[in-house]
Structure formats: C-alpha cells, structure tokens
PDB file of C-alpha atoms in Angstrom:
ATOM      1  CA  MET A1250       5.671  10.510   2.237  1.00 66.00           C
ATOM      2  CA  VAL A1251       9.234   9.275   2.582  1.00 73.00           C
ATOM      3  CA  SER A1252       8.375   5.954   0.956  1.00 74.00           C
ATOM      4  CA  ARG A1253       6.905   7.747  -2.049  1.00 76.00           C
ATOM      5  CA  MET A1254       9.948   9.959  -2.246  1.00 80.00           C
ATOM      6  CA  ILE A1255      12.211   6.931  -2.193  1.00 77.00           C
ATOM      7  CA  LYS A1256      10.218   5.406  -5.066  1.00 76.00           C
ATOM      8  CA  VAL A1257      10.647   8.535  -7.170  1.00 79.00           C
ATOM      9  CA  ILE A1258      14.378   8.886  -6.431  1.00 79.00           C
ATOM     10  CA  THR A1259      15.277   5.242  -7.089  1.00 78.00           C
ATOM     11  CA  SER A1260      13.364   5.290 -10.355  1.00 78.00           C
ATOM     12  CA  GLU A1261      15.069   8.452 -11.637  1.00 80.00           C
ATOM     13  CA  ILE A1262      18.748   8.123 -10.659  1.00 81.00           C
ATOM     14  CA  GLU A1263      21.122   5.852 -12.542  1.00 81.00           C
ATOM     15  CA  VAL A1264      23.277   4.874  -9.568  1.00 82.00           C
ATOM     16  CA  LYS A1265      23.025   1.279  -8.392  1.00 83.00           C
ATOM     17  CA  ILE A1266      21.608   1.134  -4.906  1.00 81.00           C
ATOM     18  CA  ASP A1267      22.606  -1.944  -2.866  1.00 81.00           C
ATOM     19  CA  LYS A1268      20.818  -1.139   0.359  1.00 81.00           C
ATOM     20  CA  ILE A1269      18.371   1.468   1.680  1.00 82.00           C
ATOM     21  CA  TYR A1270      18.309   2.596   5.302  1.00 80.00           C
ATOM     22  CA  LEU A1271      15.354   4.598   6.645  1.00 82.00           C
ATOM     23  CA  TRP A1272      15.221   6.112  10.114  1.00 81.00           C
ATOM     24  CA  ASN A1273      12.220   7.113  12.190  1.00 81.00           C
ATOM     25  CA  ASP A1274      12.120   8.485  15.732  1.00 81.00           C
ATOM     26  CA  SER A1275       8.663   7.040  16.456  1.00 79.00           C
ATOM     27  CA  ARG A1276       8.906   3.625  18.054  1.00 79.00           C
ATOM     28  CA  THR A1277       5.181   3.088  17.701  1.00 78.00           C
ATOM     29  CA  VAL A1278       5.242   3.652  13.926  1.00 78.00           C
ATOM     30  CA  LEU A1279       8.237   1.384  13.552  1.00 78.00           C
ATOM     31  CA  ILE A1280       6.518  -1.415  15.499  1.00 76.00           C
ATOM     32  CA  TRP A1281       3.511  -1.012  13.182  1.00 75.00           C
ATOM     33  CA  ILE A1282       5.769  -1.419  10.164  1.00 76.00           C
ATOM     34  CA  LYS A1283       7.882  -4.286  11.455  1.00 73.00           C
ATOM     35  CA  SER A1284       5.073  -6.349  13.019  1.00 71.00           C
ATOM     36  CA  GLU A1285       4.073  -9.241  10.813  1.00 63.00           C
ATOM     37  CA  ASN A1286       1.861 -11.080  13.328  1.00 52.00           C
ATOM     38  CA  LEU A1287      -0.194  -8.190  14.731  1.00 54.00           C
ATOM     39  CA  ARG A1288      -3.469  -7.178  13.041  1.00 60.00           C
ATOM     40  CA  PHE A1289      -4.186  -3.470  13.214  1.00 60.00           C
ATOM     41  CA  LYS A1290      -7.298  -1.527  12.507  1.00 61.00           C
ATOM     42  CA  ILE A1291      -8.098  -0.955   8.850  1.00 63.00           C
ATOM     43  CA  PHE A1292      -6.837   2.564   8.644  1.00 64.00           C
ATOM     44  CA  VAL A1293      -3.426   1.725  10.130  1.00 66.00           C
ATOM     45  CA  ALA A1294      -3.193  -1.469   8.084  1.00 68.00           C
ATOM     46  CA  HIS A1295      -3.938   0.565   4.921  1.00 67.00           C
ATOM     47  CA  ARG A1296      -1.103   3.000   5.576  1.00 73.00           C
ATOM     48  CA  ILE A1297       1.305   0.185   6.441  1.00 73.00           C
ATOM     49  CA  GLY A1298       0.412  -1.668   3.291  1.00 74.00           C
ATOM     50  CA  GLU A1299       1.113   1.386   1.182  1.00 73.00           C
ATOM     51  CA  ILE A1300       4.590   1.768   2.798  1.00 76.00           C
ATOM     52  CA  LEU A1301       5.477  -1.925   2.441  1.00 75.00           C
ATOM     53  CA  GLU A1302       4.572  -1.922  -1.250  1.00 76.00           C
ATOM     54  CA  ILE A1303       7.544   0.326  -1.762  1.00 74.00           C
ATOM     55  CA  ILE A1304      10.032  -0.377   1.024  1.00 77.00           C
ATOM     56  CA  ASP A1305      10.806  -3.586   2.903  1.00 77.00           C
ATOM     57  CA  ARG A1306      10.037  -3.539   6.598  1.00 75.00           C
ATOM     58  CA  ASN A1307      13.659  -4.552   7.409  1.00 79.00           C
ATOM     59  CA  ASP A1308      14.966  -1.304   5.908  1.00 81.00           C
ATOM     60  CA  TRP A1309      13.461   0.770   8.723  1.00 81.00           C
ATOM     61  CA  GLN A1310      15.450   1.605  11.874  1.00 79.00           C
ATOM     62  CA  TRP A1311      14.925   3.723  14.946  1.00 82.00           C
ATOM     63  CA  ILE A1312      16.691   7.004  15.611  1.00 81.00           C
ATOM     64  CA  SER A1313      16.415   9.229  18.700  1.00 81.00           C
ATOM     65  CA  THR A1314      14.515  12.486  18.290  1.00 79.00           C
ATOM     66  CA  LYS A1315      17.707  14.374  19.202  1.00 79.00           C
ATOM     67  CA  GLU A1316      19.634  12.841  16.306  1.00 79.00           C
ATOM     68  CA  ASN A1317      16.736  13.062  13.794  1.00 79.00           C
ATOM     69  CA  VAL A1318      17.548  16.047  11.584  1.00 78.00           C
ATOM     70  CA  ALA A1319      14.694  15.601   9.059  1.00 75.00           C
ATOM     71  CA  ASP A1320      12.551  18.351  10.495  1.00 69.00           C
ATOM     72  CA  GLU A1321      15.309  20.928  10.491  1.00 71.00           C
ATOM     73  CA  ALA A1322      14.784  21.656   6.807  1.00 64.00           C
ATOM     74  CA  THR A1323      11.303  22.906   7.534  1.00 64.00           C
ATOM     75  CA  ARG A1324      12.506  25.424  10.142  1.00 63.00           C
ATOM     76  CA  ALA A1325      14.328  28.724   9.746  1.00 59.00           C
ATOM     77  CA  ALA A1326      17.850  27.759  10.657  1.00 56.00           C
ATOM     78  CA  LYS A1327      19.575  30.387  12.803  1.00 60.00           C
ATOM     79  CA  HIS A1328      22.909  28.561  13.081  1.00 60.00           C
ATOM     80  CA  MET A1329      25.146  26.916  10.490  1.00 56.00           C
ATOM     81  CA  PHE A1330      25.329  23.918  12.773  1.00 57.00           C
ATOM     82  CA  TYR A1331      21.726  22.957  11.963  1.00 60.00           C
ATOM     83  CA  LEU A1332      22.242  23.408   8.228  1.00 69.00           C
ATOM     84  CA  GLU A1333      25.301  21.157   8.339  1.00 74.00           C
ATOM     85  CA  ARG A1334      23.433  18.541  10.315  1.00 75.00           C
ATOM     86  CA  TRP A1335      20.642  18.513   7.723  1.00 75.00           C
ATOM     87  CA  PHE A1336      23.021  18.174   4.745  1.00 77.00           C
ATOM     88  CA  TYR A1337      25.263  15.467   6.299  1.00 78.00           C
ATOM     89  CA  GLY A1338      22.947  13.771   8.758  1.00 78.00           C
ATOM     90  CA  PRO A1339      23.788  12.615  12.294  1.00 79.00           C
ATOM     91  CA  LYS A1340      27.428  11.731  12.924  1.00 78.00           C
ATOM     92  CA  PHE A1341      26.801   8.054  13.554  1.00 76.00           C
ATOM     93  CA  LEU A1342      25.958   7.601   9.898  1.00 76.00           C
ATOM     94  CA  GLN A1343      29.552   8.484   8.990  1.00 75.00           C
ATOM     95  CA  LEU A1344      31.144   5.968  11.337  1.00 74.00           C
ATOM     96  CA  ASN A1345      32.954   3.090   9.672  1.00 66.00           C
ATOM     97  CA  LYS A1346      31.086   0.319  11.404  1.00 60.00           C
ATOM     98  CA  GLU A1347      27.969  -1.731  11.052  1.00 60.00           C
ATOM     99  CA  LEU A1348      24.847   0.188  11.936  1.00 59.00           C
ATOM    100  CA  PRO A1349      22.930  -1.106  14.990  1.00 55.00           C
ATOM    101  CA  ILE A1350      19.819  -3.140  14.405  1.00 56.00           C
ATOM    102  CA  GLN A1351      17.043  -3.189  17.013  1.00 56.00           C
ATOM    103  CA  ASP A1352      14.317  -5.705  17.537  1.00 51.00           C
ATOM    104  CA  LEU A1353      11.631  -3.182  18.283  1.00 52.00           C
ATOM    105  CA  GLU A1354       8.758  -5.612  17.908  1.00 49.00           C
ATOM    106  CA  ARG A1355      10.020  -7.782  20.729  1.00 50.00           C
ATOM    107  CA  GLU A1356      11.334  -5.008  22.984  1.00 48.00           C
ATOM    108  CA  ASN A1357       8.455  -2.586  22.702  1.00 49.00           C
ATOM    109  CA  ARG A1358       5.424  -4.644  21.813  1.00 48.00           C
ATOM    110  CA  GLN A1359       3.794  -3.488  25.088  1.00 47.00           C
ATOM    111  CA  GLU A1360       3.823   0.090  23.766  1.00 50.00           C
ATOM    112  CA  ILE A1361       0.977  -0.760  21.403  1.00 50.00           C
ATOM    113  CA  SER A1362      -2.354  -0.148  23.045  1.00 50.00           C
ATOM    114  CA  GLU A1363      -5.388  -2.357  22.481  1.00 48.00           C
ATOM    115  CA  ASP A1364      -7.151   0.581  20.821  1.00 48.00           C
ATOM    116  CA  GLU A1365      -4.601   0.417  17.975  1.00 48.00           C
ATOM    117  CA  LEU A1366      -5.055  -3.275  17.391  1.00 48.00           C
ATOM    118  CA  GLU A1367      -7.857  -4.704  15.281  1.00 48.00           C
ATOM    119  CA  ILE A1368     -10.520  -6.197  17.519  1.00 42.00           C
ATOM    120  CA  ARG A1369     -13.228  -7.884  15.576  1.00 41.00           C
ATOM    121  CA  LYS A1370     -16.236  -9.986  16.468  1.00 39.00           C
ATOM    122  CA  SER A1371     -17.389 -12.674  14.123  1.00 38.00           C
ATOM    123  CA  PRO A1372     -17.552 -10.805  10.832  1.00 41.00           C
ATOM    124  CA  ILE A1373     -20.836 -10.214   9.071  1.00 37.00           C
ATOM    125  CA  MET A1374     -20.363 -10.296   5.312  1.00 39.00           C
ATOM    126  CA  THR A1375     -21.628  -7.123   3.695  1.00 39.00           C
ATOM    127  CA  LEU A1376     -19.985  -7.484   0.296  1.00 41.00           C
ATOM    128  CA  GLN A1377     -21.876  -5.840  -2.527  1.00 42.00           C
ATOM    129  CA  ASN A1378     -23.153  -8.657  -4.757  1.00 43.00           C
ATOM    130  CA  ILE A1379     -19.931 -10.601  -4.200  1.00 42.00           C
ATOM    131  CA  SER A1380     -21.832 -13.852  -3.648  1.00 42.00           C
ATOM    132  CA  ASN A1381     -23.896 -13.418  -6.809  1.00 39.00           C
ATOM    133  CA  GLN A1382     -21.141 -12.489  -9.235  1.00 44.00           C
ATOM    134  CA  SER A1383     -18.106 -14.269 -10.522  1.00 50.00           C
ATOM    135  CA  VAL A1384     -15.494 -11.730  -9.421  1.00 58.00           C
ATOM    136  CA  TYR A1385     -11.969 -12.548 -10.313  1.00 70.00           C
ATOM    137  CA  LEU A1386      -9.516 -12.444  -7.425  1.00 80.00           C
ATOM    138  CA  PRO A1387      -5.772 -12.310  -7.897  1.00 83.00           C
ATOM    139  CA  ASP A1388      -3.784 -15.557  -7.623  1.00 82.00           C
ATOM    140  CA  PRO A1389      -2.378 -15.444  -3.977  1.00 82.00           C
ATOM    141  CA  ARG A1390       0.629 -17.509  -5.084  1.00 82.00           C
ATOM    142  CA  ARG A1391       1.906 -14.482  -6.949  1.00 82.00           C
ATOM    143  CA  PHE A1392       2.264 -12.420  -3.797  1.00 82.00           C
ATOM    144  CA  SER A1393       4.928 -12.774  -1.113  1.00 81.00           C
ATOM    145  CA  LYS A1394       3.164 -10.400   1.257  1.00 82.00           C
ATOM    146  CA  LEU A1395      -0.409 -10.328   2.468  1.00 84.00           C
ATOM    147  CA  GLU A1396      -0.527  -6.505   2.267  1.00 83.00           C
ATOM    148  CA  ARG A1397       0.151  -6.577  -1.457  1.00 84.00           C
ATOM    149  CA  LEU A1398      -2.418  -9.306  -2.038  1.00 87.00           C
ATOM    150  CA  VAL A1399      -5.138  -7.311  -0.246  1.00 87.00           C
ATOM    151  CA  ARG A1400      -4.297  -4.037  -2.046  1.00 86.00           C
ATOM    152  CA  SER A1401      -4.211  -5.716  -5.438  1.00 86.00           C
ATOM    153  CA  THR A1402      -7.528  -7.336  -4.685  1.00 88.00           C
ATOM    154  CA  ALA A1403      -8.952  -3.911  -3.780  1.00 87.00           C
ATOM    155  CA  TRP A1404      -7.808  -2.496  -7.165  1.00 85.00           C
ATOM    156  CA  VAL A1405      -9.386  -5.475  -8.975  1.00 84.00           C
ATOM    157  CA  LEU A1406     -12.670  -5.004  -7.189  1.00 86.00           C
ATOM    158  CA  ARG A1407     -12.654  -1.267  -7.943  1.00 82.00           C
ATOM    159  CA  PHE A1408     -11.957  -1.885 -11.636  1.00 79.00           C
ATOM    160  CA  SER A1409     -14.650  -4.634 -11.766  1.00 77.00           C
ATOM    161  CA  LYS A1410     -17.127  -2.239 -10.206  1.00 75.00           C
ATOM    162  CA  ALA A1411     -16.285   0.489 -12.748  1.00 71.00           C
ATOM    163  CA  LEU A1412     -16.826  -1.911 -15.657  1.00 68.00           C
ATOM    164  CA  THR A1413     -20.196  -3.172 -14.335  1.00 64.00           C
ATOM    165  CA  LYS A1414     -21.488   0.425 -14.593  1.00 58.00           C
ATOM    166  CA  THR A1415     -20.683   0.487 -18.316  1.00 52.00           C
ATOM    167  CA  ARG A1416     -23.932   0.135 -20.286  1.00 49.00           C
ATOM    168  CA  VAL A1417     -23.921  -2.276 -23.191  1.00 46.00           C
ATOM    169  CA  GLU A1418     -24.483  -0.081 -26.264  1.00 46.00           C
ATOM    170  CA  SER A1419     -23.113   0.254 -29.773  1.00 44.00           C
ATOM    171  CA  ASN A1420     -20.238   2.382 -28.467  1.00 53.00           C
ATOM    172  CA  ARG A1421     -19.451  -0.030 -25.610  1.00 56.00           C
ATOM    173  CA  LYS A1422     -15.768  -0.223 -26.594  1.00 55.00           C
ATOM    174  CA  TYR A1423     -15.435   3.534 -26.388  1.00 51.00           C
ATOM    175  CA  ARG A1424     -17.099   3.568 -22.987  1.00 58.00           C
ATOM    176  CA  ILE A1425     -14.762   0.861 -21.653  1.00 54.00           C
ATOM    177  CA  ASN A1426     -11.720   2.721 -22.957  1.00 57.00           C
ATOM    178  CA  ARG A1427     -12.935   5.858 -21.221  1.00 56.00           C
ATOM    179  CA  LYS A1428     -13.374   3.899 -18.023  1.00 55.00           C
ATOM    180  CA  LEU A1429      -9.824   2.682 -18.305  1.00 55.00           C
ATOM    181  CA  MET A1430      -8.507   6.213 -18.706  1.00 52.00           C
ATOM    182  CA  ASN A1431     -10.491   7.405 -15.679  1.00 55.00           C
ATOM    183  CA  PHE A1432      -9.321   4.399 -13.699  1.00 53.00           C
ATOM    184  CA  LYS A1433      -5.691   5.465 -14.132  1.00 51.00           C
ATOM    185  CA  ASN A1434      -6.410   8.833 -12.594  1.00 50.00           C
ATOM    186  CA  LEU A1435      -8.267   7.577  -9.525  1.00 59.00           C
ATOM    187  CA  GLU A1436      -7.233   8.475  -6.015  1.00 66.00           C
ATOM    188  CA  ALA A1437      -5.604   6.091  -3.550  1.00 76.00           C
ATOM    189  CA  LEU A1438      -7.572   3.213  -2.209  1.00 79.00           C
ATOM    190  CA  THR A1439     -10.057   3.981   0.533  1.00 82.00           C
ATOM    191  CA  VAL A1440     -10.335   2.267   3.896  1.00 81.00           C
ATOM    192  CA  ASP A1441     -13.671   0.723   2.866  1.00 81.00           C
ATOM    193  CA  GLU A1442     -12.113  -0.742  -0.324  1.00 84.00           C
ATOM    194  CA  ILE A1443      -9.294  -2.302   1.686  1.00 86.00           C
ATOM    195  CA  GLU A1444     -11.795  -3.776   4.098  1.00 85.00           C
ATOM    196  CA  ASN A1445     -13.979  -5.117   1.232  1.00 85.00           C
ATOM    197  CA  ALA A1446     -10.873  -6.784  -0.273  1.00 86.00           C
ATOM    198  CA  GLU A1447     -10.137  -8.496   3.028  1.00 86.00           C
ATOM    199  CA  ASN A1448     -13.755  -9.649   3.296  1.00 85.00           C
ATOM    200  CA  SER A1449     -13.618 -11.039  -0.224  1.00 84.00           C
ATOM    201  CA  TRP A1450     -10.884 -13.440   0.804  1.00 84.00           C
ATOM    202  CA  ARG A1451     -12.685 -14.359   4.040  1.00 82.00           C
ATOM    203  CA  TYR A1452     -15.835 -15.086   2.013  1.00 78.00           C
ATOM    204  CA  LYS A1453     -13.943 -17.218  -0.431  1.00 77.00           C
ATOM    205  CA  LYS A1454     -12.202 -19.100   2.395  1.00 75.00           C
ATOM    206  CA  ASN A1455     -15.560 -19.844   4.014  1.00 73.00           C
ATOM    207  CA  ILE A1456     -17.015 -21.124   0.722  1.00 69.00           C
ATOM    208  CA  MET A1457     -13.982 -23.342   0.127  1.00 70.00           C
ATOM    209  CA  GLU A1458     -14.151 -24.768   3.635  1.00 69.00           C
ATOM    210  CA  LYS A1459     -17.871 -25.500   3.263  1.00 66.00           C
ATOM    211  CA  LYS A1460     -17.263 -27.267  -0.095  1.00 64.00           C
ATOM    212  CA  SER A1461     -14.387 -29.236   1.460  1.00 64.00           C
ATOM    213  CA  ASN A1462     -16.544 -30.352   4.361  1.00 59.00           C
ATOM    214  CA  LYS A1463     -19.360 -31.292   1.969  1.00 56.00           C
ATOM    215  CA  SER A1464     -17.005 -33.411  -0.120  1.00 55.00           C
ATOM    216  CA  MET A1465     -15.775 -35.217   2.976  1.00 48.00           C
ATOM    217  CA  MET A1466     -19.347 -35.929   4.107  1.00 48.00           C
ATOM    218  CA  GLU A1467     -20.193 -37.348   0.655  1.00 53.00           C
ATOM    219  CA  LYS A1468     -17.214 -39.722   0.854  1.00 49.00           C
ATOM    220  CA  ILE A1469     -18.409 -40.926   4.252  1.00 44.00           C
TER     221      ILE A1469
END
C-alpha cells in the first residue's frame, strides 16, 4: 500500500524529490525486497515485483517496532505524545547526520525459512498454446530488472489472450476497441499470470538452446 501511496503523492505534488526513504519494522519483508539473488515462491515474488516497479529496493530501511509510528494513526490516541510522534515521526529522522544503512540481506539471510523460498523440480511446461502460436514477448534489453520484464510479459500475454477471443466479423474493429477499453479496467495480475510469464521465458530459452545446439552439430 505504501508504494502505491508514494506513486500517487510523487505524481501529484510539484516539489522536486531528490531521495525517498521508506522504513519498515519487518526484517523478513525487507530481506524479501532487498534480495536480488533469492528466488521466492510465486505469490511473494508477485508482491515484491509490484513494489519494485514503483520504488527502488535501496530506498527501504529497517526501523524498530518501538520507533515505528505508522500504526498510531489507526488507533484512538489518548495522549498528545502519540499524535506528535505520528505528525513528526521518530526523533532520529530529525538528527542532522547521515541515516544508518543496514545490510539486512547479509546479516539476516538465515531468518528466511525454506518454506518461503521457491523450491522447484524440473518444470513441466503447461503454457496454453504457447508453442503453437507466435506470441510476442517484450524485448528484455529494455528492462533493467527481471521483475519488470516478467510483469510486462504477463500483461502482454493477457492482452494477447483477450484479442484471440475477438471473433472476426464485420464489426471487428469495434470489438477490438471494446477489448482495449475493458483491458484498461482489469484487476491486478494474478499469481498464475506471473507464473505463465516466467514459463514463457523458460520455454523460449529452451527453444533457443536447442536451436543453438542443432546449429553446432550441423557445423560439425
């Protein structure tokens, strides 16, 4: 939610923002966000991808639960002290010194249980007609982060699927335009769509490797 709120605020205000700092009292969540080398289960990866589309992983820092005042706005404050803390934040934010940076991934990697990590056997491709259709996939060179590539691929596959359902009739243009309008109002990507997008790239990689091996054999 905070990443979506940041997106709205930064798009509406006219003040130039040089740096964004976000604080979270959950070490586990921060490790999820900051870990580039760990592969999590699809649901966790989906949420992380949505966050990183808006905010860079280096903008997130840890704060102790005692100093985290975010939840105080949702409670009935009985003392002015709590209202003041919520308006101004913890005192360390007002100190005239560089904010501490923690390497949570290195220090607390052991806090992640194996159940949270993605454990996969050799994948079995279950893509819907992906091998029989010429489905356009985004150019990976245009993306600096894997999460964005996967999510963009998921949107492309969803749009392609919506268009294939459009029947070819005299009013085909109208039907496609209606599909486009409906597409804009669709809900967030599902876990299955994210997984299908990942499988699309795995499938393409396998095909390219097979073609490469075949070319090498022909040269021999």
